[in-house]
Amino acid sequence: MRSSKPLHQNQSICHVLLKTYLRKFSGEVLDWPEFWDIFRVSIHDNPEIPTVQEFVYLKSLLTNEAAGYVANIKTEEANYEVAVDRLKSRYGKDEVKRNRLTTKLTDMKSLDQSNKAMRDAVDELCATVRALEVQAVTTEQYGALLMPSIESKLPKDWRLEWAREKAGSAKEDLGFSKMLKLLEREFDI
């Protein structure tokens, strides 16, 4: 059964709901794909929302660096695509995302912490690796470079387990993916 409310009232309710569920974007490159995908589907590609209103929504969801990047663009229909193109140009570059992801791996803290902190760190490590795979960066491309850094951050007993694993496996079977499986297995025990 359709609502008896006037169409413009339904649109207003829809706009409030859409805005309520949209996250803000501060300028963190790794947050851009999720922000843009949700914004694009909810607002940008919605034919019922006027372009200038899309621009208002966009500006209202930007904070910090991202807000400053489009702050001087007047909120006019003709400027909406200019703002979108500027944001995509700055935050949508694959090379910047790849660099930020590999930096996250090298900056990883040691895992000699509480169980929850170690579980969170391993989850973050796995998520970062999956994000690199989405960027078409394979473990073969970064594994040899980053594996010693990650190994050094493991608790002593895990390093020993990894050394045993390496001693009992063929050289070609000892990639970064195998080390991730070992880390995940340690938490499943």
GROMACS .gro file of C-alpha atoms in nm:
model
  189
    1MET     CA    1   0.000   0.000   0.000
    2ARG     CA    2   0.141   0.341  -0.098
    3SER     CA    3   0.164   0.629   0.143
    4SER     CA    4  -0.101   0.896   0.125
    5LYS     CA    5   0.156   1.168   0.197
    6PRO     CA    6   0.229   1.414  -0.081
    7LEU     CA    7   0.528   1.327  -0.302
    8HIS     CA    8   0.737   1.622  -0.180
    9GLN     CA    9   0.690   1.509   0.181
   10ASN     CA   10   0.800   1.154   0.091
   11GLN     CA   11   1.106   1.300  -0.081
   12SER     CA   12   1.189   1.508   0.228
   13ILE     CA   13   1.165   1.201   0.451
   14CYS     CA   14   1.379   1.006   0.205
   15HIS     CA   15   1.641   1.283   0.203
   16VAL     CA   16   1.655   1.291   0.584
   17LEU     CA   17   1.693   0.912   0.599
   18LEU     CA   18   1.965   0.910   0.334
   19LYS     CA   19   2.159   1.181   0.511
   20THR     CA   20   2.124   1.004   0.846
   21TYR     CA   21   2.291   0.688   0.718
   22LEU     CA   22   2.576   0.853   0.531
   23ARG     CA   23   2.917   0.872   0.693
   24LYS     CA   24   3.128   1.182   0.692
   25PHE     CA   25   3.455   1.195   0.499
   26SER     CA   26   3.756   1.370   0.650
   27GLY     CA   27   4.011   1.325   0.375
   28GLU     CA   28   4.161   0.989   0.472
   29VAL     CA   29   4.243   0.833   0.134
   30LEU     CA   30   4.160   0.481   0.250
   31ASP     CA   31   3.808   0.589   0.350
   32TRP     CA   32   3.731   0.745   0.011
   33PRO     CA   33   3.614   0.433  -0.181
   34GLU     CA   34   3.353   0.343   0.082
   35PHE     CA   35   3.239   0.702   0.125
   36TRP     CA   36   3.208   0.762  -0.249
   37ASP     CA   37   3.031   0.432  -0.321
   38ILE     CA   38   2.767   0.499  -0.056
   39PHE     CA   39   2.728   0.866  -0.146
   40ARG     CA   40   2.711   0.787  -0.518
   41VAL     CA   41   2.438   0.526  -0.478
   42SER     CA   42   2.237   0.721  -0.219
   43ILE     CA   43   2.267   1.077  -0.347
   44HIS     CA   44   2.475   1.129  -0.662
   45ASP     CA   45   2.289   0.880  -0.883
   46ASN     CA   46   1.947   0.957  -0.736
   47PRO     CA   47   1.743   1.135  -1.008
   48GLU     CA   48   1.495   1.268  -0.751
   49ILE     CA   49   1.753   1.486  -0.578
   50PRO     CA   50   1.827   1.817  -0.752
   51THR     CA   51   2.194   1.872  -0.834
   52VAL     CA   52   2.233   2.170  -0.602
   53GLN     CA   53   2.086   1.962  -0.317
   54GLU     CA   54   2.338   1.686  -0.396
   55PHE     CA   55   2.608   1.949  -0.360
   56VAL     CA   56   2.466   2.063  -0.026
   57TYR     CA   57   2.464   1.700   0.096
   58LEU     CA   58   2.818   1.647  -0.027
   59LYS     CA   59   2.953   1.954   0.149
   60SER     CA   60   2.767   1.865   0.469
   61LEU     CA   61   2.938   1.525   0.477
   62LEU     CA   62   3.292   1.656   0.428
   63THR     CA   63   3.508   1.744   0.727
   64ASN     CA   64   3.866   1.850   0.796
   65GLU     CA   65   4.095   1.836   0.491
   66ALA     CA   66   3.822   1.721   0.252
   67ALA     CA   67   3.591   2.008   0.350
   68GLY     CA   68   3.871   2.257   0.302
   69TYR     CA   69   3.948   2.117  -0.041
   70VAL     CA   70   3.607   2.221  -0.178
   71ALA     CA   71   3.525   2.506   0.063
   72ASN     CA   72   3.597   2.778  -0.193
   73ILE     CA   73   3.371   2.628  -0.457
   74LYS     CA   74   3.036   2.806  -0.449
   75THR     CA   75   2.738   2.581  -0.386
   76GLU     CA   76   2.577   2.617  -0.727
   77GLU     CA   77   2.445   2.354  -0.964
   78ALA     CA   78   2.716   2.423  -1.221
   79ASN     CA   79   2.990   2.368  -0.963
   80TYR     CA   80   2.877   2.032  -0.829
   81GLU     CA   81   3.063   1.824  -1.090
   82VAL     CA   82   3.369   2.045  -1.046
   83ALA     CA   83   3.374   1.962  -0.674
   84VAL     CA   84   3.315   1.591  -0.738
   85ASP     CA   85   3.593   1.581  -0.997
   86ARG     CA   86   3.834   1.755  -0.759
   87LEU     CA   87   3.754   1.511  -0.479
   88LYS     CA   88   3.788   1.208  -0.707
   89SER     CA   89   4.115   1.342  -0.842
   90ARG     CA   90   4.265   1.390  -0.496
   91TYR     CA   91   4.127   1.092  -0.306
   92GLY     CA   92   4.057   0.836  -0.576
   93LYS     CA   93   4.412   0.774  -0.696
   94ASP     CA   94   4.498   0.405  -0.679
   95GLU     CA   95   4.872   0.463  -0.637
   96VAL     CA   96   4.815   0.679  -0.328
   97LYS     CA   97   4.587   0.412  -0.179
   98ARG     CA   98   4.845   0.139  -0.247
   99ASN     CA   99   5.121   0.344  -0.085
  100ARG     CA  100   4.906   0.419   0.220
  101LEU     CA  101   4.818   0.051   0.257
  102THR     CA  102   5.178  -0.068   0.238
  103THR     CA  103   5.275   0.204   0.488
  104LYS     CA  104   5.009   0.066   0.724
  105LEU     CA  105   5.177  -0.272   0.704
  106THR     CA  106   5.525  -0.136   0.775
  107ASP     CA  107   5.396   0.081   1.061
  108MET     CA  108   5.218  -0.209   1.229
  109LYS     CA  109   5.279  -0.223   1.604
  110SER     CA  110   5.435  -0.523   1.776
  111LEU     CA  111   5.187  -0.794   1.865
  112ASP     CA  112   5.318  -0.843   2.222
  113GLN     CA  113   4.999  -0.713   2.377
  114SER     CA  114   4.673  -0.840   2.520
  115ASN     CA  115   4.478  -1.108   2.331
  116LYS     CA  116   4.218  -0.856   2.215
  117ALA     CA  117   4.481  -0.609   2.096
  118MET     CA  118   4.663  -0.888   1.910
  119ARG     CA  119   4.339  -1.013   1.755
  120ASP     CA  120   4.254  -0.660   1.644
  121ALA     CA  121   4.604  -0.615   1.498
  122VAL     CA  122   4.584  -0.944   1.306
  123ASP     CA  123   4.236  -0.851   1.179
  124GLU     CA  124   4.370  -0.511   1.068
  125LEU     CA  125   4.667  -0.679   0.900
  126CYS     CA  126   4.436  -0.918   0.711
  127ALA     CA  127   4.201  -0.634   0.613
  128THR     CA  128   4.495  -0.428   0.483
  129VAL     CA  129   4.620  -0.724   0.279
  130ARG     CA  130   4.271  -0.774   0.132
  131ALA     CA  131   4.253  -0.402   0.049
  132LEU     CA  132   4.587  -0.432  -0.133
  133GLU     CA  133   4.451  -0.729  -0.328
  134VAL     CA  134   4.152  -0.516  -0.432
  135GLN     CA  135   4.406  -0.263  -0.561
  136ALA     CA  136   4.557  -0.546  -0.773
  137VAL     CA  137   4.871  -0.566  -0.558
  138THR     CA  138   4.965  -0.928  -0.499
  139THR     CA  139   5.139  -1.073  -0.196
  140GLU     CA  140   5.425  -1.167  -0.429
  141GLN     CA  141   5.477  -0.795  -0.502
  142TYR     CA  142   5.510  -0.683  -0.141
  143GLY     CA  143   5.551  -1.002   0.060
  144ALA     CA  144   5.927  -1.045   0.031
  145LEU     CA  145   5.983  -0.682   0.121
  146LEU     CA  146   5.740  -0.667   0.414
  147MET     CA  147   5.764  -1.018   0.558
  148PRO     CA  148   6.079  -0.950   0.770
  149SER     CA  149   5.914  -0.638   0.913
  150ILE     CA  150   5.594  -0.823   1.003
  151GLU     CA  151   5.790  -1.122   1.141
  152SER     CA  152   5.984  -0.894   1.373
  153LYS     CA  153   5.658  -0.768   1.525
  154LEU     CA  154   5.527  -1.114   1.614
  155PRO     CA  155   5.540  -1.244   1.972
  156LYS     CA  156   5.840  -1.470   2.035
  157ASP     CA  157   5.638  -1.793   2.047
  158TRP     CA  158   5.469  -1.707   1.717
  159ARG     CA  159   5.808  -1.634   1.557
  160LEU     CA  160   5.921  -1.979   1.673
  161GLU     CA  161   5.606  -2.136   1.525
  162TRP     CA  162   5.669  -1.951   1.197
  163ALA     CA  163   6.033  -2.069   1.196
  164ARG     CA  164   5.912  -2.430   1.241
  165GLU     CA  165   5.661  -2.379   0.961
  166LYS     CA  166   5.936  -2.247   0.732
  167ALA     CA  167   6.169  -2.535   0.819
  168GLY     CA  168   5.902  -2.793   0.733
  169SER     CA  169   5.782  -2.641   0.405
  170ALA     CA  170   5.917  -2.599   0.056
  171LYS     CA  171   6.053  -2.251  -0.018
  172GLU     CA  172   5.774  -2.176  -0.270
  173ASP     CA  173   5.506  -2.249  -0.007
  174LEU     CA  174   5.629  -1.982   0.236
  175GLY     CA  175   5.462  -1.670   0.108
  176PHE     CA  176   5.297  -1.389   0.295
  177SER     CA  177   4.959  -1.563   0.264
  178LYS     CA  178   5.094  -1.864   0.452
  179MET     CA  179   5.212  -1.638   0.735
  180LEU     CA  180   4.866  -1.476   0.754
  181LYS     CA  181   4.708  -1.821   0.781
  182LEU     CA  182   4.943  -1.904   1.066
  183LEU     CA  183   4.845  -1.582   1.248
  184GLU     CA  184   4.475  -1.650   1.202
  185ARG     CA  185   4.523  -2.010   1.312
  186GLU     CA  186   4.693  -1.895   1.635
  187PHE     CA  187   4.372  -1.719   1.732
  188ASP     CA  188   4.151  -2.011   1.640
  189ILE     CA  189   4.325  -2.237   1.894
   0.00000   0.00000   0.00000
